[in-house]
Tab-separated table of C-alpha atoms and ligand atoms in Angstrom:
chain	number	residue	atom	x	y	z
A	1	UNK	CA	0.000	0.000	0.000
A	2	UNK	CA	1.209	3.544	-0.805
A	3	UNK	CA	1.012	5.709	2.293
A	4	UNK	CA	1.647	9.441	2.522
A	5	UNK	CA	2.825	10.295	6.036
A	6	UNK	CA	2.206	13.995	6.620
A	7	UNK	CA	4.240	15.529	9.426
A	8	UNK	CA	3.431	19.003	10.710
A	9	UNK	CA	5.287	21.245	13.120
A	10	UNK	CA	4.840	20.129	16.692
A	11	UNK	CA	7.095	18.479	19.231
A	12	UNK	CA	5.293	15.174	18.524
A	13	UNK	CA	7.027	15.182	15.113
A	14	UNK	CA	9.727	13.063	16.742
A	15	UNK	CA	7.117	10.329	17.291
A	16	UNK	CA	6.268	10.446	13.572
A	17	UNK	CA	9.672	8.852	12.965
A	18	UNK	CA	8.442	5.777	14.831
A	19	UNK	CA	5.129	5.836	12.920
A	20	UNK	CA	7.162	5.880	9.685
A	21	UNK	CA	9.336	2.974	10.777
A	22	UNK	CA	6.355	0.845	11.826
A	23	UNK	CA	4.515	1.458	8.533
A	24	UNK	CA	7.628	0.534	6.524
A	25	UNK	CA	8.173	-2.561	8.700
A	26	UNK	CA	4.574	-3.607	7.965
A	27	UNK	CA	5.531	-3.715	4.272
A	28	UNK	CA	4.082	-0.429	3.037
A	29	UNK	CA	5.593	2.155	0.719
A	30	UNK	CA	5.811	5.351	2.762
A	31	UNK	CA	6.375	8.870	1.412
A	32	UNK	CA	6.928	11.404	4.208
A	33	UNK	CA	5.665	14.930	3.489
A	34	UNK	CA	7.034	17.494	5.946
A	35	UNK	CA	5.709	21.002	6.420
A	36	UNK	CA	8.272	23.798	6.825
A	37	UNK	CA	7.525	23.870	10.547
A	38	UNK	CA	8.047	20.100	10.849
A	39	UNK	CA	11.555	20.494	9.396
A	40	UNK	CA	12.423	22.669	12.394
A	41	UNK	CA	11.639	19.743	14.725
A	42	UNK	CA	12.961	16.702	12.850
A	43	UNK	CA	15.584	16.442	10.129
A	44	UNK	CA	14.596	15.386	6.635
A	45	UNK	CA	17.538	12.951	6.636
A	46	UNK	CA	15.923	10.912	9.426
A	47	UNK	CA	12.763	10.318	7.421
A	48	UNK	CA	14.648	9.769	4.155
A	49	UNK	CA	16.751	7.077	5.835
A	50	UNK	CA	13.731	5.243	7.210
A	51	UNK	CA	11.048	5.738	4.565
A	52	UNK	CA	10.673	3.989	1.228
A	53	UNK	CA	10.768	7.291	-0.721
A	54	UNK	CA	12.856	10.416	-0.248
A	55	UNK	CA	11.123	13.395	1.336
A	56	UNK	CA	9.684	15.542	-1.483
A	57	UNK	CA	10.899	19.117	-1.353
A	58	UNK	CA	7.661	20.941	-2.020
A	59	UNK	CA	4.837	21.938	-4.312
A	60	UNK	CA	6.917	22.650	-7.401
A	61	UNK	CA	8.845	19.388	-7.623
A	62	UNK	CA	8.334	16.704	-10.298
A	63	UNK	CA	7.191	13.394	-8.801
A	64	UNK	CA	6.882	10.041	-10.548
A	65	UNK	CA	6.560	11.629	-13.970
A	66	UNK	CA	4.001	14.194	-12.781
A	67	UNK	CA	3.749	17.110	-10.426
A	68	UNK	CA	4.138	16.380	-6.738
A	69	UNK	CA	1.162	18.397	-5.495
A	70	UNK	CA	-1.305	16.205	-7.397
A	71	UNK	CA	0.584	12.955	-8.008
A	72	UNK	CA	1.194	12.147	-4.338
A	73	UNK	CA	-2.463	12.450	-3.368
A	74	UNK	CA	-3.716	10.679	-6.507
A	75	UNK	CA	-1.496	7.656	-5.972
A	76	UNK	CA	-1.922	7.328	-2.206
A	77	UNK	CA	-3.935	4.438	-0.770
A	78	UNK	CA	-3.861	6.039	2.667
A	79	UNK	CA	-2.815	9.401	4.130
A	80	UNK	CA	-1.774	9.679	7.784
A	81	UNK	CA	-1.094	13.088	9.346
A	82	UNK	CA	0.928	12.660	12.539
A	83	UNK	CA	1.175	15.016	14.260
A	84	UNK	CA	-1.687	17.172	13.000
A	85	UNK	CA	-1.312	20.622	14.546
A	86	UNK	CA	-4.229	23.011	15.100
A	87	UNK	CA	-2.961	24.959	12.089
A	88	UNK	CA	-2.942	21.966	9.728
A	89	UNK	CA	-6.428	20.921	10.855
A	90	UNK	CA	-7.729	24.449	10.224
A	91	UNK	CA	-6.166	24.625	6.762
A	92	UNK	CA	-7.458	21.160	5.849
A	93	UNK	CA	-10.982	22.027	7.043
A	94	UNK	CA	-10.862	25.292	5.054
A	95	UNK	CA	-9.704	23.500	1.892
A	96	UNK	CA	-6.448	25.442	1.521
A	97	UNK	CA	-3.738	24.083	-0.759
A	98	UNK	CA	-0.696	26.338	-0.465
A	99	UNK	CA	1.889	23.726	0.483
A	100	UNK	CA	2.542	20.128	-0.487
A	101	UNK	CA	0.766	18.603	2.484
A	102	UNK	CA	-2.447	20.649	2.183
A	103	UNK	CA	-2.522	20.167	-1.616
A	104	UNK	CA	-2.111	16.413	-1.181
A	105	UNK	CA	-4.989	16.364	1.300
A	106	UNK	CA	-7.237	18.186	-1.134
A	107	UNK	CA	-6.367	15.921	-4.053
A	108	UNK	CA	-6.504	12.524	-2.424
A	109	UNK	CA	-9.585	10.284	-2.426
A	110	UNK	CA	-7.846	7.785	-0.147
A	111	UNK	CA	-8.836	7.407	3.515
A	112	UNK	CA	-7.234	10.082	5.693
A	113	UNK	CA	-6.258	9.643	9.333
A	114	UNK	CA	-5.370	12.711	11.396
A	115	UNK	CA	-3.609	12.493	14.750
A	116	UNK	CA	-4.033	15.833	16.527
A	117	UNK	CA	-1.278	17.033	18.861
A	118	UNK	CA	-1.280	20.427	20.567
A	119	UNK	CA	-1.408	22.159	23.924
A	120	UNK	CA	-4.502	21.593	26.051
A	121	UNK	CA	-5.757	25.166	25.634
A	122	UNK	CA	-5.649	24.806	21.864
A	123	UNK	CA	-7.169	21.312	21.934
A	124	UNK	CA	-10.106	22.614	23.976
A	125	UNK	CA	-10.658	25.696	21.792
A	126	UNK	CA	-14.028	25.673	19.974
A	127	UNK	CA	-12.291	26.506	16.690
A	128	UNK	CA	-10.312	23.250	16.852
A	129	UNK	CA	-13.416	21.284	17.895
A	130	UNK	CA	-15.399	22.746	14.989
A	131	UNK	CA	-12.648	22.037	12.461
A	132	UNK	CA	-12.451	18.439	13.661
A	133	UNK	CA	-16.244	18.094	13.473
A	134	UNK	CA	-16.114	19.334	9.868
A	135	UNK	CA	-13.384	16.872	8.972
A	136	UNK	CA	-15.178	13.990	10.688
A	137	UNK	CA	-18.355	14.821	8.790
A	138	UNK	CA	-16.349	14.517	5.574
A	139	UNK	CA	-15.177	11.063	6.567
A	140	UNK	CA	-11.746	11.904	7.956
A	141	UNK	CA	-10.732	9.522	10.708
A	142	UNK	CA	-9.424	11.097	13.925
A	143	UNK	CA	-7.091	9.324	16.331
A	144	UNK	CA	-7.737	11.399	19.458
A	145	UNK	CA	-4.822	12.679	21.534
A	146	UNK	CA	-4.082	11.416	25.027
A	147	UNK	CA	-3.256	13.219	28.267
A	148	UNK	CA	0.343	13.488	29.370
A	149	UNK	CA	3.503	15.560	29.087
A	150	UNK	CA	3.444	18.343	26.489
A	151	UNK	CA	6.115	20.690	25.133
A	152	UNK	CA	7.505	23.315	27.524
A	153	UNK	CA	7.031	21.166	30.615
A	154	UNK	CA	3.226	21.418	30.576
A	155	UNK	CA	0.909	18.470	31.154
A	156	UNK	CA	-2.647	17.805	30.005
A	157	UNK	CA	-4.833	16.639	27.140
A	158	UNK	CA	-3.396	17.058	23.659
A	159	UNK	CA	-0.426	14.689	23.535
A	160	UNK	CA	-0.376	12.744	20.281
A	161	UNK	CA	-1.511	9.102	20.505
A	162	UNK	CA	1.250	6.498	20.643
A	163	UNK	CA	2.736	5.372	17.298
A	164	UNK	CA	1.514	1.785	17.813
A	165	UNK	CA	-2.083	3.029	18.234
A	166	UNK	CA	-1.815	5.267	15.174
A	167	UNK	CA	-0.425	2.526	12.961
A	168	UNK	CA	-2.962	-0.065	14.130
A	169	UNK	CA	-5.860	2.361	13.542
A	170	UNK	CA	-4.605	3.447	10.129
A	171	UNK	CA	-4.066	-0.088	8.878
A	172	UNK	CA	-7.447	-1.283	10.176
A	173	UNK	CA	-9.091	1.634	8.389
A	174	UNK	CA	-7.471	0.874	5.063
A	175	UNK	CA	-8.436	-2.791	5.359
A	176	UNK	CA	-12.067	-1.610	5.218
A	177	UNK	CA	-11.535	0.079	1.925
A	178	UNK	CA	-13.116	-2.345	-0.530
A	179	UNK	CA	-14.704	-4.819	1.839
A	180	UNK	CA	-18.237	-4.134	0.563
A	181	UNK	CA	-17.309	-4.192	-3.129
A	182	UNK	CA	-19.848	-6.178	-5.152
A	183	UNK	CA	-22.595	-5.834	-2.545
A	184	UNK	CA	-25.853	-3.861	-2.645
A	185	UNK	CA	-26.633	-2.035	0.596
A	186	UNK	CA	-30.027	-0.418	1.250
A	187	UNK	CA	-30.137	2.215	3.994
A	188	UNK	CA	-33.157	4.079	5.350
A	189	UNK	CA	-32.779	7.486	6.992
A	190	UNK	CA	-34.796	10.267	8.581
A	191	UNK	CA	-38.114	10.586	10.324
A	192	UNK	CA	-41.301	9.915	8.394
A	193	UNK	CA	-44.111	12.485	8.230
A	194	UNK	CA	-47.675	11.316	8.578
A	195	UNK	CA	-50.328	13.669	7.255
A	196	UNK	CA	-53.141	14.899	9.459
A	197	UNK	CA	-54.371	17.294	6.790
A	198	UNK	CA	-52.614	19.135	3.909
A	199	UNK	CA	-50.941	21.430	6.459
A	200	UNK	CA	-50.039	19.352	9.508
A	201	UNK	CA	-48.036	16.179	10.028
A	202	UNK	CA	-47.007	13.878	12.854
A	203	UNK	CA	-43.260	13.406	12.790
A	204	UNK	CA	-40.233	12.933	15.058
A	205	UNK	CA	-36.814	14.442	15.686
A	206	UNK	CA	-34.743	12.336	13.275
A	207	UNK	CA	-32.525	14.446	10.978
A	208	UNK	CA	-31.295	11.587	8.789
A	209	UNK	CA	-27.638	12.234	9.735
A	210	UNK	CA	-26.978	8.733	11.043
A	211	UNK	CA	-28.555	7.002	8.045
A	212	UNK	CA	-26.786	9.280	5.568
A	213	UNK	CA	-23.474	8.583	7.339
A	214	UNK	CA	-24.060	4.838	6.936
A	215	UNK	CA	-24.852	5.279	3.245
A	216	UNK	CA	-21.696	7.354	2.766
A	217	UNK	CA	-19.522	4.849	4.620
A	218	UNK	CA	-20.958	1.892	2.664
A	219	UNK	CA	-20.301	3.670	-0.654
A	220	UNK	CA	-16.748	4.495	0.453
A	221	UNK	CA	-16.249	0.788	1.145
A	222	UNK	CA	-17.250	-0.142	-2.381
A	223	UNK	CA	-20.944	-1.022	-2.035
A	224	UNK	CA	-23.666	-0.031	-4.435
A	225	UNK	CA	-25.943	1.941	-2.115
A	226	UNK	CA	-29.641	2.784	-2.243
A	227	UNK	CA	-30.550	5.457	0.302
A	228	UNK	CA	-34.260	5.702	1.104
A	229	UNK	CA	-34.556	8.988	2.937
A	230	UNK	CA	-37.069	11.512	4.171
A	231	UNK	CA	-34.287	13.937	5.088
A	232	UNK	CA	-33.596	17.244	3.355
A	233	UNK	CA	-29.860	16.762	3.942
A	234	UNK	CA	-27.604	16.702	0.888
A	235	UNK	CA	-27.188	12.964	0.164
A	236	UNK	CA	-23.673	11.549	-0.047
A	237	UNK	CA	-22.064	11.367	-3.481
A	238	UNK	CA	-22.321	8.157	-5.463
A	239	UNK	CA	-25.458	6.720	-3.884
A	240	UNK	CA	-28.841	6.120	-5.474
A	241	UNK	CA	-31.397	8.239	-3.578
A	242	UNK	CA	-35.125	7.584	-3.153
A	243	UNK	CA	-36.906	10.455	-1.406
A	244	UNK	CA	-39.910	9.502	0.710
A	245	UNK	CA	-42.221	11.240	3.123
A	246	UNK	CA	-44.500	8.857	4.990
A	247	UNK	CA	-44.123	5.384	6.500
A	248	UNK	CA	-46.203	4.073	3.592
A	249	UNK	CA	-43.779	5.652	1.063
A	250	UNK	CA	-40.822	4.228	2.938
A	251	UNK	CA	-42.455	0.817	3.085
A	252	UNK	CA	-42.976	0.824	-0.688
A	253	UNK	CA	-39.442	2.046	-1.454
A	254	UNK	CA	-37.813	-0.489	0.855
A	255	UNK	CA	-40.009	-3.282	-0.468
A	256	UNK	CA	-38.831	-2.439	-3.989
A	257	UNK	CA	-35.115	-2.220	-3.128
A	258	UNK	CA	-34.653	-4.884	-0.458
A	259	UNK	CA	-35.290	-8.215	-2.238
A	260	UNK	CA	-32.052	-8.041	-4.247
A	261	UNK	CA	-29.998	-6.378	-1.523
A	262	UNK	CA	-27.236	-8.045	0.454
A	263	UNK	CA	-27.690	-5.715	3.409
A	264	UNK	CA	-30.574	-3.567	4.683
A	265	UNK	CA	-29.933	-1.036	7.450
A	266	UNK	CA	-33.061	0.576	8.916
A	267	UNK	CA	-31.696	3.714	10.550
A	268	UNK	CA	-34.881	5.666	9.821
A	269	UNK	CA	-37.230	6.649	12.604
A	270	UNK	CA	-40.376	5.270	10.989
A	271	UNK	CA	-43.615	6.452	12.606
A	272	UNK	CA	-45.222	3.696	14.660
A	273	UNK	CA	-48.670	5.229	14.153
A	274	UNK	CA	-50.429	7.626	11.800
A	275	UNK	CA	-53.801	9.346	11.507
A	276	UNK	CA	-56.274	6.735	10.363
A	277	UNK	CA	-58.071	9.104	8.018
A	278	UNK	CA	-56.035	12.131	6.906
A	279	UNK	CA	-58.334	14.766	5.493
A	280	UNK	CA	-58.044	16.523	2.142
A	281	UNK	CA	-58.837	20.044	3.404
A	282	UNK	CA	-57.206	22.051	6.173
A	283	UNK	CA	-58.826	21.306	9.520
A	284	UNK	CA	-60.187	24.145	11.637
A	285	UNK	CA	-60.788	23.872	15.342
A	286	UNK	CA	-59.476	21.125	17.621
A	287	UNK	CA	-59.534	17.781	15.788
A	288	UNK	CA	-60.028	14.414	17.453
A	289	UNK	CA	-57.307	12.286	15.972
A	290	UNK	CA	-57.842	8.582	15.509
A	291	UNK	CA	-54.552	6.786	14.996
A	292	UNK	CA	-53.672	3.437	13.456
A	293	UNK	CA	-50.404	1.466	13.528
A	294	UNK	CA	-48.065	1.594	10.543
A	295	UNK	CA	-46.695	-1.645	9.071
A	296	UNK	CA	-43.480	-2.812	10.759
A	297	UNK	CA	-41.143	-2.606	7.769
A	298	UNK	CA	-38.204	-4.250	9.484
A	299	UNK	CA	-40.150	-7.229	10.793
A	300	UNK	CA	-41.592	-7.679	7.284
A	301	UNK	CA	-38.090	-7.715	5.815
A	302	UNK	CA	-37.052	-10.408	8.277
A	303	UNK	CA	-40.050	-12.536	7.305
A	304	UNK	CA	-39.202	-12.263	3.608
A	305	UNK	CA	-35.447	-12.299	3.707
A	306	UNK	CA	-33.378	-14.511	1.476
A	307	UNK	CA	-30.521	-16.626	2.857
A	308	UNK	CA	-27.360	-14.669	3.549
A	309	UNK	CA	-29.048	-11.252	3.581
A	310	UNK	CA	-27.952	-9.189	6.590
A	311	UNK	CA	-30.607	-7.083	8.349
A	312	UNK	CA	-29.758	-4.273	10.746
A	313	UNK	CA	-32.315	-2.467	12.886
A	314	UNK	CA	-31.920	0.508	15.168
A	315	UNK	CA	-33.502	1.128	18.538
A	316	UNK	CA	-33.980	4.616	19.927
A	317	UNK	CA	-34.543	4.169	23.647
A	318	UNK	CA	-34.514	6.292	26.801
A	319	UNK	CA	-34.626	3.673	29.580
A	320	UNK	CA	-33.673	-0.003	30.043
A	321	UNK	CA	-31.869	0.709	26.821
A	322	UNK	CA	-29.953	-2.499	26.219
A	323	UNK	CA	-32.659	-4.836	27.582
A	324	UNK	CA	-35.314	-3.282	25.371
A	325	UNK	CA	-32.989	-3.446	22.370
A	326	UNK	CA	-32.228	-7.087	23.002
A	327	UNK	CA	-35.932	-7.907	23.051
A	328	UNK	CA	-36.356	-5.906	19.818
A	329	UNK	CA	-33.517	-7.844	18.182
A	330	UNK	CA	-35.175	-11.149	18.983
A	331	UNK	CA	-38.712	-10.081	18.181
A	332	UNK	CA	-37.891	-8.508	14.826
A	333	UNK	CA	-35.593	-11.342	13.758
A	334	UNK	CA	-32.687	-9.195	12.592
A	335	UNK	CA	-28.944	-9.858	12.741
A	336	UNK	CA	-27.949	-6.656	14.496
A	337	UNK	CA	-29.678	-3.987	16.514
A	338	UNK	CA	-27.913	-0.693	17.049
A	339	UNK	CA	-29.258	0.940	20.177
A	340	UNK	CA	-28.805	4.570	21.120
A	341	UNK	CA	-29.898	6.148	24.399
A	342	UNK	CA	-31.470	9.249	22.874
A	343	UNK	CA	-31.796	10.914	26.296
A	344	UNK	CA	-27.989	11.141	26.695
A	345	UNK	CA	-26.094	14.326	25.692
A	346	UNK	CA	-24.743	14.278	22.135
A	347	UNK	CA	-26.528	11.017	21.348
A	348	UNK	CA	-29.197	10.225	18.774
A	349	UNK	CA	-31.527	12.722	17.122
A	350	UNK	CA	-29.934	15.524	15.098
A	351	UNK	CA	-26.486	15.441	16.727
A	352	UNK	CA	-23.354	15.021	14.614
A	353	UNK	CA	-22.214	12.467	17.195
A	354	UNK	CA	-23.663	9.238	18.525
A	355	UNK	CA	-22.925	6.601	21.137
A	356	UNK	CA	-24.297	3.147	20.478
A	357	UNK	CA	-24.267	-0.473	21.545
A	358	UNK	CA	-24.467	-2.984	18.707
A	359	UNK	CA	-26.172	-6.226	19.710
A	360	UNK	CA	-25.790	-9.296	17.523
A	361	UNK	CA	-28.230	-12.199	17.227
A	362	UNK	CA	-25.158	-14.353	17.890
A	363	UNK	CA	-24.848	-12.778	21.357
A	364	UNK	CA	-22.106	-10.297	20.438
A	365	UNK	CA	-22.040	-6.872	22.098
A	366	UNK	CA	-19.968	-3.994	20.686
A	367	UNK	CA	-19.947	-0.679	22.522
A	368	UNK	CA	-19.070	2.440	20.506
A	369	UNK	CA	-18.311	5.393	22.825
A	370	UNK	CA	-19.373	8.917	21.808
A	371	UNK	CA	-17.887	9.672	18.387
A	372	UNK	CA	-18.956	11.004	14.992
A	373	UNK	CA	-21.915	9.371	13.248
A	374	UNK	CA	-19.546	8.578	10.376
A	375	UNK	CA	-17.309	6.566	12.657
A	376	UNK	CA	-20.303	4.830	14.232
A	377	UNK	CA	-21.305	3.949	10.658
A	378	UNK	CA	-17.988	2.252	10.007
A	379	UNK	CA	-18.151	0.160	13.172
A	380	UNK	CA	-21.693	-0.969	12.244
A	381	UNK	CA	-20.443	-1.896	8.765
A	382	UNK	CA	-17.520	-3.827	10.292
A	383	UNK	CA	-20.157	-5.967	12.033
A	384	UNK	CA	-22.126	-6.311	8.802
A	385	UNK	CA	-19.047	-7.409	6.858
A	386	UNK	CA	-18.260	-10.068	9.475
A	387	UNK	CA	-21.796	-11.463	9.054
A	388	UNK	CA	-21.693	-11.342	5.262
A	389	UNK	CA	-18.522	-13.401	5.426
A	390	UNK	CA	-19.904	-15.955	7.855
A	391	UNK	CA	-23.492	-16.152	6.482
A	392	UNK	CA	-26.250	-14.716	8.695
A	393	UNK	CA	-28.456	-17.385	10.191
A	394	UNK	CA	-28.590	-16.699	13.941
A	395	UNK	CA	-31.283	-14.037	13.622
A	396	UNK	CA	-33.878	-16.331	12.052
A	397	UNK	CA	-33.420	-18.856	14.866
A	398	UNK	CA	-33.709	-16.164	17.543
A	399	UNK	CA	-36.889	-14.730	16.020
A	400	UNK	CA	-38.569	-18.097	15.643
A	401	UNK	CA	-38.247	-18.708	19.369
A	402	UNK	CA	-39.651	-15.229	20.236
A	403	UNK	CA	-42.208	-14.526	17.544
A	404	UNK	CA	-45.181	-14.586	19.958
A	405	UNK	CA	-43.836	-11.751	22.130
A	406	UNK	CA	-45.631	-8.432	21.475
A	407	UNK	CA	-44.098	-5.010	22.165
A	408	UNK	CA	-43.460	-1.736	20.304
B	501	PMT	O1	-31.561	10.721	12.075
B	501	PMT	P1	-30.664	11.226	13.191
B	501	PMT	O2	-31.041	12.610	13.636
B	501	PMT	O3	-29.198	11.109	12.829
B	501	PMT	O4	-30.895	10.311	14.477
B	501	PMT	C1	-30.537	8.969	14.423
B	501	PMT	C2	-31.632	8.066	15.018
B	501	PMT	C3	-31.787	8.381	16.512
B	501	PMT	C4	-32.965	8.293	14.310
B	501	PMT	C5	-31.163	6.590	14.782
B	501	PMT	O5	-29.934	6.411	15.433
B	501	PMT	C6	-32.195	5.592	15.304
B	501	PMT	O6	-32.192	5.211	16.458
B	501	PMT	N1	-33.114	5.140	14.389
B	501	PMT	C7	-34.241	4.281	14.720
B	501	PMT	C8	-35.282	5.063	15.431
B	501	PMT	C9	-36.535	4.230	15.705
B	501	PMT	O7	-37.501	4.438	15.048
B	501	PMT	O8	-36.390	3.297	16.588
B	501	PMT	P2	-37.595	2.258	16.983
B	501	PMT	O9	-37.094	1.625	18.223
B	501	PMT	O10	-38.883	2.999	17.060
B	501	PMT	O11	-37.666	1.258	15.760
B	501	PMT	C10	-36.923	0.059	15.747
B	501	PMT	C11	-36.544	-0.334	14.348
B	501	PMT	O12	-37.715	-0.679	13.595
B	501	PMT	C12	-35.847	0.737	13.556
B	501	PMT	O13	-34.823	0.148	12.784
B	501	PMT	C13	-36.942	1.306	12.655
B	501	PMT	O14	-36.394	1.810	11.435
B	501	PMT	C14	-37.805	0.081	12.414
B	501	PMT	N2	-39.236	0.373	12.204
B	501	PMT	C15	-39.957	1.055	13.136
B	501	PMT	C16	-41.328	1.262	12.907
B	501	PMT	C17	-41.916	0.765	11.724
B	501	PMT	N3	-43.191	0.954	11.478
B	501	PMT	N4	-41.167	0.083	10.854
B	501	PMT	C18	-39.849	-0.133	11.059
B	501	PMT	O15	-39.172	-0.763	10.242
């Protein structure tokens, strides 16, 4: 694999030497790209001696028969920035391209891993947090810093993660790259809207961010993706989009897309009930609403599924979170249920972040601490890929033993 190792100007640049050595030892072709500030911390000769390629001088150099500022990014399979200073993160988030490292970041379509390193005050500054949120939303992977000794004798949060952690994370990420190639993944997203009259609807707080993040991650991993969404968010590039409004629309769209799919992920917050008789004219006065249940799309998919198809449900809960989700997993007959406690800060509806527990019909439990919805998406897809490889059969057995239990 061709890896660009970007090194920016912080004291942690000395640890980038170890990152370089470990990547080369793992058999990868590493090109170090140093910013001017990085060269003040670590000598170019050190990286040149360790890496597979010499350190390119800058933007204007020829590189492998082309120009360095585009060729490096185009040919990279993975880009790792260690350390990533506050300045580099800001310039990457802003889309600047005035040196070799920032130009490479703008050009590349390979996975990018950034490893922030800075003083605690900078790490805690809202500008840094916002830049990181922007990058995460775009699919950049962040290896968070640790607490410990910093430059100048200070101590606190902001010390770059250890080289072994960075290398393990980066290599695991790149292994995901094409692991869904050849598969068709259907994802639902957003809250449905159930008409009361032409003016009013019953809906919920779902923004569609989590479902869109799953669709984006699946496409990045090589899947053909159909996104059935009620959200007004810009859909990710390269996915087929079906816009829906109500539970009935979503039911029809999923029913059309699911039979041939390898994976269906129901991240949408589908209404459980709707007005029984929506009226054609605007209501005046206080209406008496009569509600009826909507069809359970997910349970229907489980009934009709073909062998090997992987089904993923979500559960938005506020109490007895894991127990309720486990019962849902069994009752609906799916392979995985992703449960989020939507009463917790930063979790669930409309946030850019989420914290979930992924329960498997095989008894597996994977906890994903608070992180971006994009990173949650990748961990869910890791679980999906494992089931595609092993053949998903546990869910059917679990459902058959629980099918008489009734709950929401
Ligand atoms: O969209 P965001 O703002 O990013 O927020 C994300 C989220 C909180 C919406 C998401 O993480 C989530 O939890 N989605 C599922 C919400 C939900 O409806 O949960 P539920 O427990 O009511 O439903 C369980 C499962 O059955 C879900 O997979 C749901 O899609 C499915 N369902 C529900 C009702 C119905 N009639 N048919 C269904 O298929």
